[in-house]
Every structure is written in structure tokens, then in C-alpha cells.
Amino acid sequence: MPEGDTILRSARTLNAALAGRVVRRFETVLPKLARVDDQNKIAGRTVEQVVAAGKHLIVNFSGGLHLRTHMRMNGSWHIYRPGERWKRRRDEMRIVIETDDYVAVGFNIPVAELLDDRALTRQPDLRAIGPDILGDTFDEAEAFRRIRERPDAEIADVLLNQRVIAGIGNIWKSETLFACRVNPFVRVGALTDAQIDCLLKNARKLMTHSANATSPNDLSVYSRGGKPCRRCRTAIESRKQGLDARLTYWCPKCQAAG
């Protein structure tokens, strides 16, 4: 699943290509979107801004209409020039937003809806998310409070909980815990305030760096099961964790419980 840094990069790319431009063609194979478009034509509207909200990507059109998308596991947005050949198959297309200069194509997007201003402010998933780890006004104190509210939960699961902090996914969960030498399976109630502060600051730092990076990130533990730790050379371990059985990677020496 794309994490907050990937969604932010996508939003920036789409915003650079589309913002301020008039939509010449809007196409979708998603019936729910098509019905709204029939009543509130997207073509002819101007793209005002494309923004990220945690793992959600929102395209704001003139006239108070908004396209909210969530990539889940396989969704992605591509940018092309008009007439340029797509890199994905036509049957994977879900949404097309075409302007005179660029064509934005959403492939395999499982969650998408068109909302007016009022519906956007009331959208349940957006209202439920915690402080956006990459937001310009990230509320660290509120994120700290929400973590502390879950003393019996394992910290790795809490970092993935979008109602606690929006944007962190499996990669940066593992990387952040390693950076702070915190064991993924420790309960929140056993953590010091300093440890939680470390997690919040490092998650924001690591993901901000990733969002601005021009080359792949050199990860410390994620997807490195069995390989030597970059700090101590101990073999990195991995285990499924939580209700969704997401793989967690950690160094048993650097991140020893207790």
C-alpha cells in the first residue's frame, strides 16, 4: 500500500501538471463516479489544487467539487502528454483527467468518490484520520496523546493506525522503530515519553526525506529479513503482526525488548 510519502509525491506531481488548467475530458469506468459526473460535469471545470491527506489524494475542482481517491494496495496515478502511450493496460484504467497539456490516468484505483464541499468536510474516513505525519501543520502533541490512549496495544500496530497518525505504513513503521531502537512488540504503556517523542520526530523526518528524495531510499530493516543489521551485524528478523498480519522487520539486538 502506498504510504504517506508516496501519496505526497503523487499529489505534488499531479498538482504541478494539472493545477490551473481546464479539464477537457473526464472519463471513468467507475459507475459511482460516472453518475456524479453526469450531473456535475467535470469537463469545463478548472483543477484548483491536488493535495494529500495521509494516504488519501484529493483533486479539487472549481465550483466546489472534489475527487477523493485512496490507492489501497495497487492503485497509482500516472501523468502523460496527450497522445502518449500509456505504460499500463487500458483495462486497468479507472479515471482519466485530461487537459490541453497533460493527461492524468488513475490505474487500479479501488476507492474513489466525487464530493461537494459539504460532503468533503463530513467524509467519514477523512474525519477519522489522526494528525497527518507529513502535514504542514502536523500536531505532534495530539499524535502523542492518541498514542498514549492505547497503552495495551503494541507500538507497531499503533503507528499503523490511521486514526492515531495519518500516513505511516508498513515500511516507515519498521524504519522508525529501528531508528529509535524500540521493539515493535512492546506495549505503548511500557514506553517512556522520550521514546514516543523519538518515534514521532523520526517518522516525520524519515518520511519527509523520502517524499523529497530523487533516488530510492537506503532502508535499514524493511524487507531485509535474514540480512545483517547495518548497526550491529545481527540478522534482521521478521514476523507477521496485528490483525492484518503485516510483516514487521526489526533487529533483535538493537531493538531488544525492555
PDB file of C-alpha atoms in Angstrom:
ATOM      1  CA  MET A   1       0.000   0.000   0.000  1.00  0.00           C
ATOM      2  CA  PRO A   2       1.433   3.431  -0.923  1.00  0.00           C
ATOM      3  CA  GLU A   3       2.399   5.315   2.214  1.00  0.00           C
ATOM      4  CA  GLY A   4       2.071   8.995   3.008  1.00  0.00           C
ATOM      5  CA  ASP A   5       5.371   9.935   1.366  1.00  0.00           C
ATOM      6  CA  THR A   6       4.382   8.241  -1.905  1.00  0.00           C
ATOM      7  CA  ILE A   7       0.947   9.879  -1.877  1.00  0.00           C
ATOM      8  CA  LEU A   8       2.516  13.278  -1.198  1.00  0.00           C
ATOM      9  CA  ARG A   9       4.902  12.862  -4.138  1.00  0.00           C
ATOM     10  CA  SER A  10       1.971  11.863  -6.358  1.00  0.00           C
ATOM     11  CA  ALA A  11      -0.053  14.865  -5.212  1.00  0.00           C
ATOM     12  CA  ARG A  12       2.845  17.215  -5.943  1.00  0.00           C
ATOM     13  CA  THR A  13       3.336  15.727  -9.411  1.00  0.00           C
ATOM     14  CA  LEU A  14      -0.360  15.911 -10.253  1.00  0.00           C
ATOM     15  CA  ASN A  15      -0.617  19.432  -8.870  1.00  0.00           C
ATOM     16  CA  ALA A  16       2.324  20.618 -10.989  1.00  0.00           C
ATOM     17  CA  ALA A  17       0.753  19.128 -14.120  1.00  0.00           C
ATOM     18  CA  LEU A  18      -2.922  19.952 -13.577  1.00  0.00           C
ATOM     19  CA  ALA A  19      -3.369  22.922 -11.243  1.00  0.00           C
ATOM     20  CA  GLY A  20      -4.742  25.978 -13.014  1.00  0.00           C
ATOM     21  CA  ARG A  21      -5.686  24.018 -16.131  1.00  0.00           C
ATOM     22  CA  VAL A  22      -9.161  23.387 -17.543  1.00  0.00           C
ATOM     23  CA  VAL A  23     -10.369  19.801 -17.758  1.00  0.00           C
ATOM     24  CA  ARG A  24     -11.115  18.980 -21.399  1.00  0.00           C
ATOM     25  CA  ARG A  25     -12.143  15.368 -20.791  1.00  0.00           C
ATOM     26  CA  PHE A  26     -13.115  13.346 -17.749  1.00  0.00           C
ATOM     27  CA  GLU A  27     -13.551   9.599 -18.155  1.00  0.00           C
ATOM     28  CA  THR A  28     -14.195   6.847 -15.651  1.00  0.00           C
ATOM     29  CA  VAL A  29     -15.240   3.204 -15.607  1.00  0.00           C
ATOM     30  CA  LEU A  30     -16.438   3.517 -12.011  1.00  0.00           C
ATOM     31  CA  PRO A  31     -20.264   3.718 -12.032  1.00  0.00           C
ATOM     32  CA  LYS A  32     -20.500   5.838  -8.883  1.00  0.00           C
ATOM     33  CA  LEU A  33     -18.196   8.492 -10.334  1.00  0.00           C
ATOM     34  CA  ALA A  34     -19.912   8.353 -13.714  1.00  0.00           C
ATOM     35  CA  ARG A  35     -23.311   9.063 -12.128  1.00  0.00           C
ATOM     36  CA  VAL A  36     -21.995  12.143 -10.309  1.00  0.00           C
ATOM     37  CA  ASP A  37     -20.180  13.332 -13.430  1.00  0.00           C
ATOM     38  CA  ASP A  38     -23.422  13.061 -15.420  1.00  0.00           C
ATOM     39  CA  GLN A  39     -24.985  15.578 -13.030  1.00  0.00           C
ATOM     40  CA  ASN A  40     -21.960  17.775 -12.267  1.00  0.00           C
ATOM     41  CA  LYS A  41     -19.833  17.729 -15.393  1.00  0.00           C
ATOM     42  CA  ILE A  42     -16.103  17.722 -14.600  1.00  0.00           C
ATOM     43  CA  ALA A  43     -15.162  18.720 -18.134  1.00  0.00           C
ATOM     44  CA  GLY A  44     -15.020  22.511 -18.269  1.00  0.00           C
ATOM     45  CA  ARG A  45     -14.002  22.907 -14.631  1.00  0.00           C
ATOM     46  CA  THR A  46     -10.528  24.058 -13.601  1.00  0.00           C
ATOM     47  CA  VAL A  47      -8.265  21.935 -11.415  1.00  0.00           C
ATOM     48  CA  GLU A  48      -7.575  24.244  -8.486  1.00  0.00           C
ATOM     49  CA  GLN A  49      -5.218  22.065  -6.449  1.00  0.00           C
ATOM     50  CA  VAL A  50      -4.181  18.475  -5.791  1.00  0.00           C
ATOM     51  CA  VAL A  51      -3.376  17.674  -2.167  1.00  0.00           C
ATOM     52  CA  ALA A  52      -2.527  14.726   0.054  1.00  0.00           C
ATOM     53  CA  ALA A  53      -4.249  13.931   3.350  1.00  0.00           C
ATOM     54  CA  GLY A  54      -2.482  10.998   4.949  1.00  0.00           C
ATOM     55  CA  LYS A  55      -2.962   8.178   2.431  1.00  0.00           C
ATOM     56  CA  HIS A  56      -5.787   9.995   0.625  1.00  0.00           C
ATOM     57  CA  LEU A  57      -5.247  12.023  -2.544  1.00  0.00           C
ATOM     58  CA  ILE A  58      -7.737  14.802  -3.294  1.00  0.00           C
ATOM     59  CA  VAL A  59      -8.201  16.675  -6.575  1.00  0.00           C
ATOM     60  CA  ASN A  60     -10.026  19.975  -6.015  1.00  0.00           C
ATOM     61  CA  PHE A  61     -12.023  21.306  -8.977  1.00  0.00           C
ATOM     62  CA  SER A  62     -13.582  24.727  -9.408  1.00  0.00           C
ATOM     63  CA  GLY A  63     -17.197  25.012  -8.371  1.00  0.00           C
ATOM     64  CA  GLY A  64     -16.673  23.164  -5.103  1.00  0.00           C
ATOM     65  CA  LEU A  65     -16.257  19.613  -6.377  1.00  0.00           C
ATOM     66  CA  HIS A  66     -13.569  17.239  -5.119  1.00  0.00           C
ATOM     67  CA  LEU A  67     -12.268  13.837  -6.214  1.00  0.00           C
ATOM     68  CA  ARG A  68     -11.060  11.735  -3.273  1.00  0.00           C
ATOM     69  CA  THR A  69      -9.018   8.631  -4.084  1.00  0.00           C
ATOM     70  CA  HIS A  70      -7.305   6.006  -1.970  1.00  0.00           C
ATOM     71  CA  MET A  71      -4.778   3.693  -3.588  1.00  0.00           C
ATOM     72  CA  ARG A  72      -5.086   0.722  -1.203  1.00  0.00           C
ATOM     73  CA  MET A  73      -2.589  -1.929  -2.396  1.00  0.00           C
ATOM     74  CA  ASN A  74      -2.366  -1.483  -6.176  1.00  0.00           C
ATOM     75  CA  GLY A  75      -3.676   1.925  -7.210  1.00  0.00           C
ATOM     76  CA  SER A  76      -1.490   4.571  -8.840  1.00  0.00           C
ATOM     77  CA  TRP A  77      -1.655   7.828 -10.800  1.00  0.00           C
ATOM     78  CA  HIS A  78       0.355   8.400 -13.989  1.00  0.00           C
ATOM     79  CA  ILE A  79       0.949  11.598 -15.959  1.00  0.00           C
ATOM     80  CA  TYR A  80       1.209  11.582 -19.763  1.00  0.00           C
ATOM     81  CA  ARG A  81       1.252  14.047 -22.617  1.00  0.00           C
ATOM     82  CA  PRO A  82      -1.840  13.924 -24.850  1.00  0.00           C
ATOM     83  CA  GLY A  83      -1.438  11.051 -27.302  1.00  0.00           C
ATOM     84  CA  GLU A  84       1.445   9.477 -25.375  1.00  0.00           C
ATOM     85  CA  ARG A  85       1.255   5.708 -24.967  1.00  0.00           C
ATOM     86  CA  TRP A  86       0.262   4.525 -21.502  1.00  0.00           C
ATOM     87  CA  LYS A  87       2.571   2.252 -19.543  1.00  0.00           C
ATOM     88  CA  ARG A  88      -0.336   0.242 -18.130  1.00  0.00           C
ATOM     89  CA  ARG A  89      -3.095  -1.670 -19.899  1.00  0.00           C
ATOM     90  CA  ARG A  90      -6.315   0.074 -20.888  1.00  0.00           C
ATOM     91  CA  ASP A  91      -8.385  -2.329 -18.770  1.00  0.00           C
ATOM     92  CA  GLU A  92      -6.512  -1.134 -15.661  1.00  0.00           C
ATOM     93  CA  MET A  93      -7.705   2.442 -16.197  1.00  0.00           C
ATOM     94  CA  ARG A  94     -10.226   3.737 -13.698  1.00  0.00           C
ATOM     95  CA  ILE A  95     -10.097   7.531 -14.102  1.00  0.00           C
ATOM     96  CA  VAL A  96      -8.825   9.955 -16.758  1.00  0.00           C
ATOM     97  CA  ILE A  97      -8.447  13.705 -16.239  1.00  0.00           C
ATOM     98  CA  GLU A  98      -7.290  15.342 -19.463  1.00  0.00           C
ATOM     99  CA  THR A  99      -6.217  18.946 -20.038  1.00  0.00           C
ATOM    100  CA  ASP A 100      -4.651  20.576 -23.086  1.00  0.00           C
ATOM    101  CA  ASP A 101      -1.144  19.817 -21.807  1.00  0.00           C
ATOM    102  CA  TYR A 102      -1.373  16.703 -19.646  1.00  0.00           C
ATOM    103  CA  VAL A 103      -3.399  13.557 -19.105  1.00  0.00           C
ATOM    104  CA  ALA A 104      -3.658  12.129 -15.572  1.00  0.00           C
ATOM    105  CA  VAL A 105      -4.641   8.454 -15.513  1.00  0.00           C
ATOM    106  CA  GLY A 106      -5.606   6.593 -12.356  1.00  0.00           C
ATOM    107  CA  PHE A 107      -4.903   2.869 -12.673  1.00  0.00           C
ATOM    108  CA  ASN A 108      -6.458   0.176 -10.473  1.00  0.00           C
ATOM    109  CA  ILE A 109      -7.791   2.737  -8.013  1.00  0.00           C
ATOM    110  CA  PRO A 110     -10.229   0.879  -5.739  1.00  0.00           C
ATOM    111  CA  VAL A 111     -11.617   3.825  -3.751  1.00  0.00           C
ATOM    112  CA  ALA A 112     -12.819   6.986  -5.488  1.00  0.00           C
ATOM    113  CA  GLU A 113     -15.684   9.402  -4.948  1.00  0.00           C
ATOM    114  CA  LEU A 114     -16.749  12.856  -6.098  1.00  0.00           C
ATOM    115  CA  LEU A 115     -17.826  15.115  -3.232  1.00  0.00           C
ATOM    116  CA  ASP A 116     -19.088  18.658  -2.876  1.00  0.00           C
ATOM    117  CA  ASP A 117     -17.671  20.993  -0.231  1.00  0.00           C
ATOM    118  CA  ARG A 118     -20.091  19.901   2.485  1.00  0.00           C
ATOM    119  CA  ALA A 119     -19.690  16.189   1.800  1.00  0.00           C
ATOM    120  CA  LEU A 120     -15.896  16.522   1.829  1.00  0.00           C
ATOM    121  CA  THR A 121     -15.905  18.031   5.323  1.00  0.00           C
ATOM    122  CA  ARG A 122     -18.181  15.208   6.501  1.00  0.00           C
ATOM    123  CA  GLN A 123     -16.413  12.334   4.720  1.00  0.00           C
ATOM    124  CA  PRO A 124     -16.053   9.647   7.435  1.00  0.00           C
ATOM    125  CA  ASP A 125     -12.583   8.374   6.511  1.00  0.00           C
ATOM    126  CA  LEU A 126     -11.129  11.874   6.324  1.00  0.00           C
ATOM    127  CA  ARG A 127     -12.795  12.972   9.553  1.00  0.00           C
ATOM    128  CA  ALA A 128     -11.487   9.912  11.376  1.00  0.00           C
ATOM    129  CA  ILE A 129      -7.796  10.199  10.490  1.00  0.00           C
ATOM    130  CA  GLY A 130      -5.287  11.433  13.013  1.00  0.00           C
ATOM    131  CA  PRO A 131      -2.731  14.220  12.512  1.00  0.00           C
ATOM    132  CA  ASP A 132      -1.044  13.925   9.104  1.00  0.00           C
ATOM    133  CA  ILE A 133       2.602  12.994   9.712  1.00  0.00           C
ATOM    134  CA  LEU A 134       3.600  14.978   6.603  1.00  0.00           C
ATOM    135  CA  GLY A 135       1.125  17.804   7.026  1.00  0.00           C
ATOM    136  CA  ASP A 136       2.394  21.374   7.117  1.00  0.00           C
ATOM    137  CA  THR A 137       0.655  21.799  10.471  1.00  0.00           C
ATOM    138  CA  PHE A 138       1.373  18.359  11.956  1.00  0.00           C
ATOM    139  CA  ASP A 139       0.055  18.368  15.529  1.00  0.00           C
ATOM    140  CA  GLU A 140       2.697  16.356  17.376  1.00  0.00           C
ATOM    141  CA  ALA A 141       1.056  16.884  20.767  1.00  0.00           C
ATOM    142  CA  GLU A 142      -2.240  15.454  19.512  1.00  0.00           C
ATOM    143  CA  ALA A 143      -0.462  12.488  17.919  1.00  0.00           C
ATOM    144  CA  PHE A 144       1.337  11.880  21.231  1.00  0.00           C
ATOM    145  CA  ARG A 145      -1.988  11.980  23.081  1.00  0.00           C
ATOM    146  CA  ARG A 146      -3.582   9.483  20.695  1.00  0.00           C
ATOM    147  CA  ILE A 147      -0.685   7.074  21.106  1.00  0.00           C
ATOM    148  CA  ARG A 148      -0.882   7.285  24.893  1.00  0.00           C
ATOM    149  CA  GLU A 149      -4.620   6.499  24.705  1.00  0.00           C
ATOM    150  CA  ARG A 150      -3.710   2.937  23.662  1.00  0.00           C
ATOM    151  CA  PRO A 151      -1.488   1.621  26.494  1.00  0.00           C
ATOM    152  CA  ASP A 152      -2.304  -2.040  25.864  1.00  0.00           C
ATOM    153  CA  ALA A 153      -1.593  -2.020  22.115  1.00  0.00           C
ATOM    154  CA  GLU A 154       1.730  -2.988  20.548  1.00  0.00           C
ATOM    155  CA  ILE A 155       3.510   0.130  19.329  1.00  0.00           C
ATOM    156  CA  ALA A 156       3.993  -1.143  15.759  1.00  0.00           C
ATOM    157  CA  ASP A 157       0.230  -1.604  15.399  1.00  0.00           C
ATOM    158  CA  VAL A 158      -0.429   1.849  16.837  1.00  0.00           C
ATOM    159  CA  LEU A 159       1.892   3.509  14.320  1.00  0.00           C
ATOM    160  CA  LEU A 160      -0.117   1.905  11.514  1.00  0.00           C
ATOM    161  CA  ASN A 161      -3.446   3.061  12.938  1.00  0.00           C
ATOM    162  CA  GLN A 162      -4.566   5.909  10.670  1.00  0.00           C
ATOM    163  CA  ARG A 163      -6.900   7.162  13.401  1.00  0.00           C
ATOM    164  CA  VAL A 164      -3.821   7.809  15.527  1.00  0.00           C
ATOM    165  CA  ILE A 165      -1.402   9.185  12.918  1.00  0.00           C
ATOM    166  CA  ALA A 166      -2.223   9.525   9.232  1.00  0.00           C
ATOM    167  CA  GLY A 167       0.300   8.476   6.619  1.00  0.00           C
ATOM    168  CA  ILE A 168       2.589   5.911   8.227  1.00  0.00           C
ATOM    169  CA  GLY A 169       2.626   2.499   6.551  1.00  0.00           C
ATOM    170  CA  ASN A 170       4.500  -0.733   6.956  1.00  0.00           C
ATOM    171  CA  ILE A 171       7.840   0.497   5.617  1.00  0.00           C
ATOM    172  CA  TRP A 172       8.155   3.563   7.801  1.00  0.00           C
ATOM    173  CA  LYS A 173       6.687   1.797  10.804  1.00  0.00           C
ATOM    174  CA  SER A 174       9.630  -0.613  10.805  1.00  0.00           C
ATOM    175  CA  GLU A 175      12.208   2.030   9.870  1.00  0.00           C
ATOM    176  CA  THR A 176      11.038   4.462  12.554  1.00  0.00           C
ATOM    177  CA  LEU A 177      11.091   1.829  15.287  1.00  0.00           C
ATOM    178  CA  PHE A 178      14.620   0.848  14.270  1.00  0.00           C
ATOM    179  CA  ALA A 179      15.782   4.474  14.256  1.00  0.00           C
ATOM    180  CA  CYS A 180      14.572   4.855  17.857  1.00  0.00           C
ATOM    181  CA  ARG A 181      15.726   1.367  18.985  1.00  0.00           C
ATOM    182  CA  VAL A 182      12.181   0.488  20.054  1.00  0.00           C
ATOM    183  CA  ASN A 183      10.981  -3.109  19.946  1.00  0.00           C
ATOM    184  CA  PRO A 184       7.897  -3.398  17.680  1.00  0.00           C
ATOM    185  CA  PHE A 185       6.055  -5.695  20.086  1.00  0.00           C
ATOM    186  CA  VAL A 186       6.371  -3.542  23.204  1.00  0.00           C
ATOM    187  CA  ARG A 187       3.084  -2.213  24.582  1.00  0.00           C
ATOM    188  CA  VAL A 188       2.585   1.537  24.485  1.00  0.00           C
ATOM    189  CA  GLY A 189       2.183   1.633  28.246  1.00  0.00           C
ATOM    190  CA  ALA A 190       5.789   0.447  28.665  1.00  0.00           C
ATOM    191  CA  LEU A 191       7.234   3.269  26.559  1.00  0.00           C
ATOM    192  CA  THR A 192       8.704   6.443  28.015  1.00  0.00           C
ATOM    193  CA  ASP A 193       7.614   9.868  26.837  1.00  0.00           C
ATOM    194  CA  ALA A 194      11.071  10.306  25.323  1.00  0.00           C
ATOM    195  CA  GLN A 195      10.635   7.151  23.240  1.00  0.00           C
ATOM    196  CA  ILE A 196       7.287   8.303  21.861  1.00  0.00           C
ATOM    197  CA  ASP A 197       8.764  11.734  21.094  1.00  0.00           C
ATOM    198  CA  CYS A 198      11.581   9.989  19.254  1.00  0.00           C
ATOM    199  CA  LEU A 199       9.147   7.931  17.185  1.00  0.00           C
ATOM    200  CA  LEU A 200       7.078  10.941  16.145  1.00  0.00           C
ATOM    201  CA  LYS A 201      10.068  13.093  15.234  1.00  0.00           C
ATOM    202  CA  ASN A 202      11.837  10.317  13.340  1.00  0.00           C
ATOM    203  CA  ALA A 203       8.727   9.206  11.454  1.00  0.00           C
ATOM    204  CA  ARG A 204       8.241  12.767  10.216  1.00  0.00           C
ATOM    205  CA  LYS A 205      11.949  13.186   9.445  1.00  0.00           C
ATOM    206  CA  LEU A 206      12.309   9.886   7.560  1.00  0.00           C
ATOM    207  CA  MET A 207       9.113  10.304   5.568  1.00  0.00           C
ATOM    208  CA  THR A 208       9.828  13.938   4.708  1.00  0.00           C
ATOM    209  CA  HIS A 209      13.238  12.902   3.402  1.00  0.00           C
ATOM    210  CA  SER A 210      11.634  10.110   1.383  1.00  0.00           C
ATOM    211  CA  ALA A 211       8.976  12.438  -0.041  1.00  0.00           C
ATOM    212  CA  ASN A 212      11.719  14.790  -1.260  1.00  0.00           C
ATOM    213  CA  ALA A 213      14.192  12.109  -2.384  1.00  0.00           C
ATOM    214  CA  THR A 214      15.197  11.790  -6.029  1.00  0.00           C
ATOM    215  CA  SER A 215      16.582   8.252  -5.645  1.00  0.00           C
ATOM    216  CA  PRO A 216      15.461   5.093  -3.789  1.00  0.00           C
ATOM    217  CA  ASN A 217      15.795   5.093  -0.021  1.00  0.00           C
ATOM    218  CA  ASP A 218      18.507   3.016   1.637  1.00  0.00           C
ATOM    219  CA  LEU A 219      16.340   1.135   4.146  1.00  0.00           C
ATOM    220  CA  SER A 220      17.752  -0.185   7.407  1.00  0.00           C
ATOM    221  CA  VAL A 221      15.465  -3.125   8.212  1.00  0.00           C
ATOM    222  CA  TYR A 222      12.389  -3.232   5.989  1.00  0.00           C
ATOM    223  CA  SER A 223      12.420  -6.199   3.601  1.00  0.00           C
ATOM    224  CA  ARG A 224      15.900  -7.159   4.852  1.00  0.00           C
ATOM    225  CA  GLY A 225      14.922 -10.285   6.803  1.00  0.00           C
ATOM    226  CA  GLY A 226      17.958 -12.519   7.385  1.00  0.00           C
ATOM    227  CA  LYS A 227      20.435  -9.850   6.301  1.00  0.00           C
ATOM    228  CA  PRO A 228      22.916  -8.295   8.760  1.00  0.00           C
ATOM    229  CA  CYS A 229      21.863  -5.228  10.709  1.00  0.00           C
ATOM    230  CA  ARG A 230      23.601  -2.118   9.424  1.00  0.00           C
ATOM    231  CA  ARG A 231      24.493  -1.192  13.029  1.00  0.00           C
ATOM    232  CA  CYS A 232      25.471  -4.419  14.775  1.00  0.00           C
ATOM    233  CA  ARG A 233      25.535  -7.111  12.045  1.00  0.00           C
ATOM    234  CA  THR A 234      22.910  -9.222  13.827  1.00  0.00           C
ATOM    235  CA  ALA A 235      20.492 -10.893  11.415  1.00  0.00           C
ATOM    236  CA  ILE A 236      17.313  -8.875  10.849  1.00  0.00           C
ATOM    237  CA  GLU A 237      14.159 -10.741  11.872  1.00  0.00           C
ATOM    238  CA  SER A 238      10.606 -10.508  10.543  1.00  0.00           C
ATOM    239  CA  ARG A 239       7.226 -11.622  11.825  1.00  0.00           C
ATOM    240  CA  LYS A 240       3.575 -11.078  10.964  1.00  0.00           C
ATOM    241  CA  GLN A 241       1.916  -8.720  13.394  1.00  0.00           C
ATOM    242  CA  GLY A 242      -1.535  -7.371  14.093  1.00  0.00           C
ATOM    243  CA  LEU A 243      -4.991  -8.216  12.813  1.00  0.00           C
ATOM    244  CA  ASP A 244      -3.913  -7.640   9.216  1.00  0.00           C
ATOM    245  CA  ALA A 245      -0.810  -9.824   9.665  1.00  0.00           C
ATOM    246  CA  ARG A 246       1.507  -7.134   8.298  1.00  0.00           C
ATOM    247  CA  LEU A 247       5.191  -8.092   8.234  1.00  0.00           C
ATOM    248  CA  THR A 248       7.324  -6.299  10.799  1.00  0.00           C
ATOM    249  CA  TYR A 249      11.119  -6.159  10.461  1.00  0.00           C
ATOM    250  CA  TRP A 250      13.449  -5.441  13.353  1.00  0.00           C
ATOM    251  CA  CYS A 251      16.933  -6.068  14.778  1.00  0.00           C
ATOM    252  CA  PRO A 252      16.663  -8.315  17.844  1.00  0.00           C
ATOM    253  CA  LYS A 253      19.810  -6.779  19.335  1.00  0.00           C
ATOM    254  CA  CYS A 254      19.371  -3.081  18.598  1.00  0.00           C
ATOM    255  CA  GLN A 255      15.667  -3.290  19.412  1.00  0.00           C
ATOM    256  CA  ALA A 256      15.707  -5.746  22.287  1.00  0.00           C
ATOM    257  CA  ALA A 257      12.502  -5.739  24.324  1.00  0.00           C
ATOM    258  CA  GLY A 258      12.959  -3.896  27.567  1.00  0.00           C
TER     259      GLY A 258
END
